[in-house]
Coordinates of C-alpha atoms in Angstrom, one line a residue:
M70 CA 98.3 106.9 120.4
D71 CA 97.2 103.6 120.3
A72 CA 94.0 103.9 122.0
Q73 CA 93.2 100.1 121.4
N74 CA 96.3 98.9 123.4
E75 CA 96.3 101.7 126.5
T76 CA 94.1 100.1 129.1
G77 CA 92.7 101.4 132.5
A78 CA 94.2 104.0 134.8
N79 CA 97.1 104.1 132.3
R80 CA 95.3 105.0 129.0
A81 CA 96.3 108.2 128.0
P82 CA 93.4 110.4 127.0
A83 CA 91.8 109.7 123.8
S84 CA 91.7 112.3 120.8
W85 CA 88.3 113.9 120.6
W86 CA 87.7 112.1 116.9
Q87 CA 88.3 108.8 118.4
T88 CA 85.4 109.0 121.4
G89 CA 83.2 111.6 119.3
V90 CA 80.2 111.1 117.5
I91 CA 80.4 112.6 113.9
Y92 CA 77.1 114.1 112.5
Q93 CA 76.7 114.5 108.5
I94 CA 74.7 117.5 107.7
Y95 CA 74.0 117.9 103.4
P96 CA 73.5 121.6 103.8
R97 CA 71.0 122.3 101.1
S98 CA 68.7 120.0 103.0
F99 CA 69.3 120.5 106.9
Q100 CA 67.6 123.9 107.6
D101 CA 66.5 127.0 105.1
G102 CA 67.3 130.2 107.0
T103 CA 67.1 132.8 104.2
G104 CA 63.3 131.5 102.8
D105 CA 64.9 130.4 99.3
G106 CA 63.8 126.6 99.6
I107 CA 67.6 125.4 100.0
G108 CA 69.2 125.0 103.2
D109 CA 72.0 127.3 104.5
L110 CA 74.7 128.2 106.8
P111 CA 72.3 130.5 108.7
G112 CA 69.9 127.5 109.0
I113 CA 72.4 125.3 110.3
L114 CA 73.5 128.0 112.9
S115 CA 69.5 127.9 114.0
R116 CA 69.6 124.1 114.8
L117 CA 72.9 123.6 116.5
D118 CA 71.3 123.5 119.9
Y119 CA 69.5 120.7 118.6
L120 CA 72.6 119.1 117.9
A121 CA 74.2 119.5 121.2
D122 CA 71.4 118.0 122.9
L123 CA 71.2 115.3 120.8
G124 CA 74.9 114.3 121.9
I125 CA 76.9 115.3 118.8
D126 CA 80.5 116.1 119.0
A127 CA 81.5 116.8 115.3
I128 CA 79.6 118.3 112.3
W129 CA 80.4 117.3 109.0
V130 CA 79.3 119.7 106.3
S131 CA 78.7 118.6 102.5
P132 CA 80.5 121.0 100.0
I133 CA 79.4 124.9 100.6
F134 CA 82.3 126.5 98.4
P135 CA 81.3 128.6 95.3
S136 CA 80.1 126.1 92.4
P137 CA 77.7 126.3 89.6
M138 CA 75.6 123.1 90.9
A139 CA 76.3 120.7 88.4
D140 CA 76.9 118.3 91.3
F141 CA 75.7 120.3 93.5
G142 CA 78.6 121.4 95.4
Y143 CA 81.2 118.7 94.5
D144 CA 81.9 121.1 91.4
V145 CA 84.1 123.8 93.0
S146 CA 84.7 127.0 91.2
D147 CA 86.3 128.7 94.3
Y148 CA 87.9 126.3 96.9
V149 CA 88.2 129.4 99.5
G150 CA 85.3 131.2 99.5
I151 CA 81.4 130.6 100.3
D152 CA 78.6 129.8 97.9
P153 CA 75.9 132.9 98.2
L154 CA 73.5 130.1 98.1
F155 CA 74.7 129.2 101.6
G156 CA 75.5 132.6 103.0
T157 CA 78.7 134.4 103.4
V158 CA 82.2 133.8 104.8
E159 CA 80.8 135.7 107.8
D160 CA 78.4 133.7 108.0
F161 CA 80.6 130.7 108.2
D162 CA 83.0 132.5 110.7
R163 CA 79.8 132.8 112.8
L164 CA 78.9 129.2 112.6
V165 CA 82.8 128.1 113.4
T166 CA 82.3 130.1 116.7
A167 CA 78.9 128.9 117.7
V168 CA 79.8 125.1 116.9
H169 CA 83.2 125.5 119.4
G170 CA 80.9 127.4 121.8
R171 CA 79.0 124.3 122.2
G172 CA 82.2 122.3 122.5
M173 CA 81.8 120.7 119.3
K174 CA 83.8 120.3 116.1
L175 CA 83.4 121.1 112.4
L176 CA 84.6 119.5 109.6
L177 CA 84.5 120.6 105.8
D178 CA 84.3 118.6 102.6
L179 CA 87.4 118.9 100.7
V180 CA 87.1 118.1 97.2
P181 CA 90.8 117.8 95.8
N182 CA 90.1 115.2 92.9
H183 CA 88.5 117.7 90.4
T184 CA 87.3 121.3 90.0
S185 CA 84.1 122.8 88.1
D186 CA 84.8 123.5 84.7
Q187 CA 84.1 127.2 86.0
H188 CA 86.9 127.3 88.1
V189 CA 89.8 129.8 87.1
W190 CA 92.3 127.0 87.1
F191 CA 90.4 125.2 84.3
R192 CA 89.4 128.4 82.2
Q193 CA 93.0 129.0 82.2
A194 CA 94.0 125.5 81.5
R195 CA 91.8 125.2 78.7
A196 CA 92.7 128.6 77.1
S197 CA 95.7 127.5 75.2
R198 CA 98.0 124.1 75.4
D199 CA 101.1 126.6 76.5
N200 CA 99.0 128.2 79.0
P201 CA 100.7 127.8 82.5
K202 CA 97.7 126.0 84.3
R203 CA 97.5 123.4 81.3
D204 CA 99.4 120.5 83.2
W205 CA 97.2 121.4 86.2
Y206 CA 94.4 119.1 84.5
I207 CA 95.0 115.8 82.4
W208 CA 94.8 116.4 79.0
R209 CA 95.7 113.5 76.0
D210 CA 95.8 113.7 72.4
P211 CA 92.9 112.0 70.5
A212 CA 93.3 107.7 69.7
P213 CA 94.1 107.1 66.0
D214 CA 90.7 107.0 65.0
G215 CA 90.2 110.6 66.6
G216 CA 88.2 109.1 69.6
P217 CA 88.8 109.1 73.3
P218 CA 92.5 108.6 74.5
N219 CA 91.6 105.2 75.9
N220 CA 88.5 103.2 77.4
W221 CA 88.4 104.8 80.8
L222 CA 84.8 105.5 82.1
S223 CA 83.1 108.1 84.2
E224 CA 81.4 107.3 87.1
F225 CA 78.5 109.2 86.0
G226 CA 78.0 107.5 82.8
G227 CA 79.8 107.1 79.3
S228 CA 83.3 107.9 78.5
A229 CA 85.7 110.0 81.0
W230 CA 87.1 111.7 78.3
T231 CA 85.4 115.0 76.5
L232 CA 86.9 116.6 73.5
D233 CA 88.2 120.2 73.9
A234 CA 87.5 121.3 70.4
A235 CA 89.4 124.3 70.8
S236 CA 92.8 122.7 71.7
G237 CA 91.7 119.2 69.7
Q238 CA 92.9 117.6 73.1
Y239 CA 90.6 115.5 75.4
Y240 CA 90.3 116.3 79.3
Y241 CA 89.8 113.5 81.9
H242 CA 87.0 113.6 84.4
A243 CA 86.1 110.6 86.7
F244 CA 82.7 111.9 87.3
L245 CA 80.7 114.8 85.1
D246 CA 82.3 116.5 82.2
R247 CA 81.9 119.7 83.9
Q248 CA 84.1 118.0 86.8
P249 CA 87.6 118.1 85.0
D250 CA 90.2 116.1 87.3
L251 CA 93.0 117.7 88.6
N252 CA 96.6 116.6 87.9
W253 CA 98.4 115.5 91.2
R254 CA 101.3 114.8 89.6
N255 CA 101.8 118.6 89.2
P256 CA 103.6 119.7 92.4
Q257 CA 102.0 123.1 91.9
V258 CA 98.5 121.5 92.1
V259 CA 99.5 119.6 95.3
A260 CA 100.8 122.8 97.0
A261 CA 97.7 124.6 95.9
I262 CA 95.3 122.2 97.3
H263 CA 97.7 122.3 100.5
E264 CA 97.1 126.1 100.9
V265 CA 93.2 125.6 100.9
M266 CA 93.6 123.4 103.6
R267 CA 95.7 125.5 105.9
T268 CA 93.4 128.6 104.7
W269 CA 90.4 127.0 106.1
M270 CA 92.1 125.3 109.3
R271 CA 93.3 128.9 110.1
R272 CA 89.6 129.9 110.0
G273 CA 89.3 127.2 112.7
V274 CA 88.4 124.4 110.7
D275 CA 88.7 121.2 113.1
G276 CA 89.4 118.6 109.9
F277 CA 88.0 117.6 106.3
R278 CA 86.6 114.9 104.9
V279 CA 88.2 114.2 101.5
D280 CA 86.0 113.4 98.6
V281 CA 87.1 109.9 96.5
I282 CA 90.3 110.0 97.6
W283 CA 91.4 106.7 96.1
H284 CA 90.8 108.6 93.0
L285 CA 93.6 111.0 93.0
M286 CA 96.3 109.4 91.1
K287 CA 95.9 107.8 87.4
D288 CA 98.2 105.7 85.6
A289 CA 101.0 107.7 84.2
E290 CA 100.9 105.7 81.0
F291 CA 97.2 106.0 80.4
R292 CA 96.6 102.0 79.8
D293 CA 93.2 100.7 79.5
N294 CA 91.3 99.4 82.1
P295 CA 90.4 95.8 81.9
E296 CA 87.0 94.3 81.4
N297 CA 85.1 93.1 84.2
P298 CA 84.3 89.4 83.9
A299 CA 81.5 89.2 86.2
F300 CA 79.6 92.3 84.3
A301 CA 76.2 91.6 83.7
A302 CA 73.0 93.4 82.0
G303 CA 71.3 95.7 84.2
M304 CA 74.4 96.4 86.3
N305 CA 75.8 100.5 86.7
P306 CA 77.3 100.8 83.2
Y307 CA 80.8 102.0 84.9
A308 CA 81.2 98.4 86.2
R309 CA 82.0 97.3 82.8
L310 CA 85.8 98.1 83.5
L311 CA 87.7 97.4 86.4
P312 CA 89.2 100.5 87.6
Q313 CA 92.9 99.7 87.9
R314 CA 94.3 102.2 86.3
T315 CA 92.3 105.0 87.4
T316 CA 91.7 104.4 91.3
D317 CA 93.5 102.8 94.2
L318 CA 97.2 103.2 92.8
S319 CA 99.9 102.8 95.1
E320 CA 101.2 106.3 94.4
V321 CA 98.0 107.9 95.9
Q322 CA 99.6 106.8 99.5
D323 CA 102.2 109.6 99.1
V324 CA 99.7 112.2 97.9
I325 CA 97.8 111.0 101.0
A326 CA 100.8 111.5 103.2
G327 CA 101.3 114.8 102.3
L328 CA 97.6 115.7 103.0
R329 CA 98.2 114.2 106.4
A330 CA 101.3 116.4 106.9
V331 CA 99.5 119.4 106.3
V332 CA 96.5 118.4 108.8
D333 CA 99.4 117.4 111.5
E334 CA 100.8 121.6 111.1
F335 CA 97.9 122.4 113.5
P336 CA 96.7 121.1 116.4
E337 CA 94.1 117.9 117.5
R338 CA 93.1 118.2 113.5
L339 CA 91.2 115.2 111.9
L340 CA 91.5 114.0 108.3
I341 CA 88.8 111.5 106.9
G342 CA 89.1 110.0 103.6
E343 CA 86.2 108.8 101.5
I344 CA 87.0 105.3 100.2
Y345 CA 85.0 102.3 98.8
L346 CA 87.0 99.4 98.7
P347 CA 87.3 96.2 100.3
V348 CA 88.3 96.1 103.8
E349 CA 91.5 94.7 102.9
R350 CA 92.6 97.3 100.7
L351 CA 90.7 100.2 102.8
V352 CA 93.0 99.6 105.7
A353 CA 95.9 100.6 103.5
Y354 CA 95.0 104.0 103.5
Y355 CA 96.0 104.6 107.2
G356 CA 99.3 104.7 105.5
A357 CA 102.8 104.0 106.7
E358 CA 103.3 104.5 110.3
L359 CA 99.5 105.4 110.7
K360 CA 100.7 108.7 108.3
G361 CA 97.5 108.4 106.1
V362 CA 94.4 109.5 106.7
H363 CA 93.1 109.3 110.4
L364 CA 89.9 107.5 109.4
P365 CA 89.3 105.8 106.1
F366 CA 85.7 105.7 105.9
N367 CA 84.6 101.9 106.7
F368 CA 81.6 101.8 104.3
A369 CA 81.1 98.1 104.9
L370 CA 77.7 98.3 106.8
L371 CA 76.2 99.7 103.4
D372 CA 76.6 97.2 101.4
T373 CA 76.5 93.7 103.7
A374 CA 73.8 91.7 104.1
W375 CA 71.6 92.9 107.1
N376 CA 72.1 89.3 109.0
A377 CA 73.8 88.4 112.2
R378 CA 76.3 86.0 110.8
A379 CA 77.1 88.4 107.8
L380 CA 77.5 91.3 110.4
D381 CA 79.6 89.0 112.8
R382 CA 82.0 88.1 109.9
L383 CA 82.4 91.7 108.7
I384 CA 82.9 93.1 112.5
T385 CA 85.6 90.1 112.9
T386 CA 87.2 90.5 109.7
Y387 CA 87.8 94.5 110.0
E388 CA 89.2 94.1 113.5
A389 CA 91.6 91.6 112.0
A390 CA 92.6 93.6 109.4
L391 CA 93.2 97.0 111.0
P392 CA 97.0 98.0 111.3
P393 CA 98.3 98.2 114.9
G394 CA 97.0 101.3 116.3
G395 CA 94.8 101.9 113.7
W396 CA 91.4 103.4 115.0
P397 CA 88.2 101.9 113.3
N398 CA 85.0 103.9 112.4
W399 CA 81.8 102.5 110.9
V400 CA 79.0 104.4 108.5
L401 CA 75.2 103.5 108.0
G402 CA 74.3 106.1 105.8
N403 CA 75.2 108.9 103.8
H404 CA 74.3 111.3 100.9
D405 CA 75.0 108.9 98.3
R406 CA 73.6 105.4 99.6
P407 CA 69.9 104.6 100.7
R408 CA 68.7 105.4 103.9
I409 CA 69.3 102.8 106.8
A410 CA 65.5 102.9 107.7
T411 CA 64.4 101.7 103.9
R412 CA 67.5 99.5 103.7
V413 CA 66.5 97.2 106.8
G414 CA 63.1 98.8 107.5
P415 CA 62.1 101.2 110.6
D416 CA 62.3 98.1 113.2
Q417 CA 65.9 97.2 112.6
A418 CA 66.8 100.9 112.1
R419 CA 66.8 100.7 115.8
V420 CA 69.1 97.7 116.2
A421 CA 71.4 99.2 113.5
A422 CA 71.6 102.5 115.4
M423 CA 72.6 100.4 118.5
L424 CA 75.2 98.2 116.5
L425 CA 76.6 101.6 115.3
L426 CA 76.9 103.5 118.6
T427 CA 78.2 100.6 120.5
L428 CA 81.0 99.0 118.0
R429 CA 84.6 99.9 118.3
G430 CA 85.7 103.3 116.7
T431 CA 84.3 106.5 115.9
P432 CA 80.6 106.3 114.5
T433 CA 79.2 108.5 111.5
L434 CA 75.5 109.7 111.9
Y435 CA 73.6 110.7 108.7
Y436 CA 71.1 113.7 109.4
G437 CA 67.8 112.6 109.7
D438 CA 68.6 108.8 110.6
E439 CA 67.9 109.8 114.2
I440 CA 64.4 109.9 113.6
G441 CA 64.1 107.0 110.9
M442 CA 64.0 109.1 108.0
A443 CA 63.5 107.1 105.0
N444 CA 64.1 107.1 101.0
V445 CA 61.6 109.7 99.5
P446 CA 60.2 108.8 96.2
I447 CA 60.8 111.7 93.9
P448 CA 58.5 112.4 90.9
P449 CA 60.3 112.5 87.6
E450 CA 59.6 116.1 86.9
R451 CA 61.5 116.9 90.4
I452 CA 64.8 115.0 89.8
Q453 CA 67.7 116.8 90.5
D454 CA 70.7 114.4 90.7
P455 CA 73.1 114.4 87.3
Y456 CA 73.8 110.6 88.2
E457 CA 70.0 109.5 87.8
K458 CA 69.6 111.8 84.8
N459 CA 72.9 110.4 83.3
V460 CA 72.3 106.6 84.0
P461 CA 68.3 106.3 84.4
G462 CA 66.7 103.6 85.3
L463 CA 69.1 101.9 87.3
G464 CA 67.9 103.0 90.7
L465 CA 71.2 105.1 91.0
G466 CA 69.4 108.5 92.0
R467 CA 70.4 110.1 95.1
D468 CA 68.1 112.6 95.5
G469 CA 65.7 110.3 97.8
V470 CA 68.4 110.5 100.5
R471 CA 69.0 114.2 100.5
T472 CA 65.4 115.4 101.0
P473 CA 64.5 118.1 103.4
M474 CA 65.0 117.4 107.4
Q475 CA 61.5 116.8 109.0
W476 CA 61.3 119.3 111.9
D477 CA 57.8 119.5 112.5
D478 CA 54.8 119.1 111.1
S479 CA 54.0 122.6 109.5
P480 CA 53.9 123.1 105.9
F481 CA 57.2 121.7 104.3
A482 CA 58.1 120.0 107.7
G483 CA 59.4 122.7 109.3
F484 CA 62.3 123.0 106.9
S485 CA 61.5 126.1 105.0
D486 CA 58.4 128.6 104.6
V487 CA 58.4 127.7 100.7
E488 CA 58.7 124.7 98.5
P489 CA 61.9 122.8 99.0
W490 CA 64.3 122.0 96.4
L491 CA 63.4 118.7 96.9
P492 CA 59.8 117.1 98.2
V493 CA 59.6 116.5 101.7
A494 CA 58.6 113.1 103.0
A495 CA 55.1 111.9 102.7
D496 CA 55.2 111.0 106.4
F497 CA 56.7 114.2 107.8
S498 CA 53.5 115.0 109.6
E499 CA 54.5 111.8 112.1
V500 CA 58.3 111.2 111.5
N501 CA 59.4 114.8 112.6
V502 CA 61.7 115.8 115.6
A503 CA 59.0 117.7 117.3
A504 CA 56.7 114.8 117.4
Q505 CA 59.5 112.7 118.8
R506 CA 61.1 114.8 121.3
G507 CA 58.3 114.4 123.6
N508 CA 57.9 110.8 122.9
G509 CA 59.8 108.6 125.5
H510 CA 59.8 105.8 123.1
S511 CA 60.8 107.5 119.8
M512 CA 63.5 107.0 117.7
L513 CA 64.9 110.3 118.7
T514 CA 64.9 109.4 122.3
F515 CA 66.3 106.2 121.9
V516 CA 69.2 107.5 119.7
R517 CA 69.7 110.3 122.3
R518 CA 69.8 107.9 125.3
L519 CA 72.4 105.6 123.2
I520 CA 74.5 108.6 122.5
A521 CA 74.5 109.7 126.2
L522 CA 75.0 106.0 127.4
R523 CA 78.0 105.9 124.9
R524 CA 79.7 109.0 126.4
A525 CA 79.0 107.5 130.1
H526 CA 80.9 104.2 129.6
P527 CA 84.5 104.4 128.8
A528 CA 84.4 100.5 127.6
L529 CA 81.7 101.9 124.8
L530 CA 84.1 104.7 123.9
V531 CA 87.3 103.1 124.2
G532 CA 87.2 99.5 125.2
D533 CA 88.3 96.6 123.2
Y534 CA 85.5 94.4 121.1
R535 CA 85.0 90.8 121.7
A536 CA 82.5 88.8 119.7
L537 CA 80.7 86.0 122.0
A538 CA 79.7 82.9 120.2
A539 CA 76.2 83.2 118.9
Q540 CA 73.8 81.6 116.3
G541 CA 71.0 82.5 114.0
D542 CA 69.7 86.1 114.5
L543 CA 71.9 86.9 117.4
L544 CA 74.7 89.2 117.3
L545 CA 76.4 89.1 120.6
Y546 CA 79.5 91.2 121.9
V547 CA 81.2 92.6 124.9
R548 CA 83.1 95.8 124.9
T549 CA 86.1 95.7 127.6
L550 CA 87.8 98.2 129.3
E551 CA 90.6 96.4 131.5
G552 CA 90.2 97.4 135.2
A553 CA 87.3 99.3 134.5
E554 CA 84.3 97.9 133.1
R555 CA 82.7 95.3 130.7
V556 CA 79.5 95.9 128.6
L557 CA 77.5 93.5 126.6
V558 CA 75.5 93.9 123.6
A559 CA 72.8 91.6 122.4
L560 CA 70.9 92.2 119.0
N561 CA 68.3 90.4 117.3
V562 CA 68.8 91.0 113.7
G563 CA 65.3 89.5 112.9
P564 CA 61.6 89.2 113.2
D565 CA 61.2 86.5 115.6
P566 CA 61.9 86.4 119.3
L567 CA 65.1 84.6 120.6
V568 CA 66.9 83.8 123.9
A569 CA 70.4 84.2 124.6
T570 CA 71.6 81.8 126.9
L571 CA 74.5 83.0 129.4
P572 CA 76.2 81.3 132.4
G573 CA 74.7 82.6 135.5
T574 CA 74.0 86.4 136.8
V575 CA 75.3 89.1 134.0
G576 CA 74.4 92.1 135.3
E577 CA 71.5 94.7 134.4
V578 CA 70.1 96.4 131.3
L579 CA 71.1 99.5 130.4
L580 CA 69.3 100.5 127.3
S581 CA 66.9 98.7 125.1
T582 CA 66.0 99.5 121.6
F583 CA 62.3 100.0 122.8
C584 CA 63.2 102.0 125.6
D585 CA 62.1 99.9 128.3
R586 CA 63.8 97.3 130.8
Q587 CA 66.4 99.9 132.4
D588 CA 67.7 98.2 135.1
E589 CA 66.3 94.9 134.7
R590 CA 68.3 92.1 135.9
I591 CA 69.8 89.6 133.5
S592 CA 70.5 85.8 135.0
G593 CA 71.2 82.9 132.8
E594 CA 69.8 84.3 129.8
I595 CA 68.5 87.0 127.8
A596 CA 65.2 87.0 126.1
L597 CA 65.0 89.4 123.4
R598 CA 61.7 90.4 121.3
A599 CA 61.5 90.7 117.9
N600 CA 64.0 93.5 116.3
E601 CA 65.0 94.2 120.0
G602 CA 68.8 94.7 121.0
V603 CA 70.1 95.3 124.6
I604 CA 72.9 96.8 126.3
V605 CA 73.9 95.3 129.6
G606 CA 76.2 96.5 132.2
V607 CA 78.2 93.1 133.1
A608 CA 78.4 92.6 136.8
A609 CA 82.0 92.3 138.5
G610 CA 83.0 88.7 138.5
A611 CA 80.5 87.4 136.1
V612 CA 81.7 84.9 133.6
L613 CA 81.1 85.6 129.9
P614 CA 80.9 82.7 127.2
E615 CA 84.0 82.8 124.7

């Protein structure tokens, strides 16, 4: 289906993932249901009504598989089980049933690039050079000087090669040395991961977010990566080289087409790819004839300068780069990057939410952003993140965006009855769900109303996007569903009031970031307060500028 080009009454029903809002849960930090200070499946189950009330359509849960937790679940030791830390397979089945019973979908994190070094596959692979599982991973002889085979670097610091003393060969790991990379050139690996996917979809899983999907293929000749001429002191050491031989190889598209074919064996399933690439490369991951991932995660909002002109250029560039029929998507935060409220400030966080939920495409909301949670400073003695431990002093640690969800003002923010695995924010007694739920002007109330408004207006769900001419801190665009409706969005991405001049009567305000101005008639101009955005239902016959 080409949802972009179908219009009005002739438009076929869009897929659930095109009209839905996805909500990411970092399971260790959402809700502790067993009293050990770590979030789990029973905890998620207990909070499903909150998510349904918020208006969420799909829940994406970060890894819950058995793991030694060297990288908190992204080092998988069994792809088809549930780590006891999070619960049981029976807990998972109950969660699937409960999610579906509330009309929502459930997505899992698939980590196919690497396993834990404790996975039975790797234990067999390192047992001897002639073990049948040896070629399931990437092994190379030492360089002539006895060092690593080439200059490839780990994203988590240092060489990407670790010597296995027993066999005298190095194995490759794009991340921790406890996360050896699988060899996706081996058809047995391909078949094994495909069967993992089928196993979970048979249990009712509605799709996958695929971790570091652009890493899956590496140069078959193991050539060095070139030096990065832009590298400078103080940058992440990984940036010293350009990863041309280790990421984004053209061959990865065939691998992804195989993943998509498996997903397509089951009706209405979704495949998302984690891909940190520029827009012009990102869109290649829709694949030939749109047989790649349904949604290559678009992280551009995480790095774009927060000003109206930069945002306008980004949106226009992205829309133009999409292949015919490619469905857009937008992300403001995740478990790896600074929270939006910290990045742009609490006032602009509301504007950011309005942007996320009114742009064309599928939005993904990170847990806690709906109440304005910010990065939490982590005392040195409580740092958990291996990234921060391996590459200290550069502000790369991710613990501060993974802190416990703030539910109420009770001890430990209602997340747990005991000290959580990470500290709660100092402001949890004010910034929490219970405090905001009854406040008609709170961030939570605003986001709930915003999602409801999005659902109520087809133009916001599946309508076209058109940028309108604007200057300075004003970002102005219209969502149009031919023959149905038009919705105007005006965002003040700045700290001073401004006025948007428009010809004649436009319509009525549907929602303001301040949760007021409802039904205010707009004619000739829109006066925006500092850090304000408004959504306006455009009257029939009203003329909008180009």
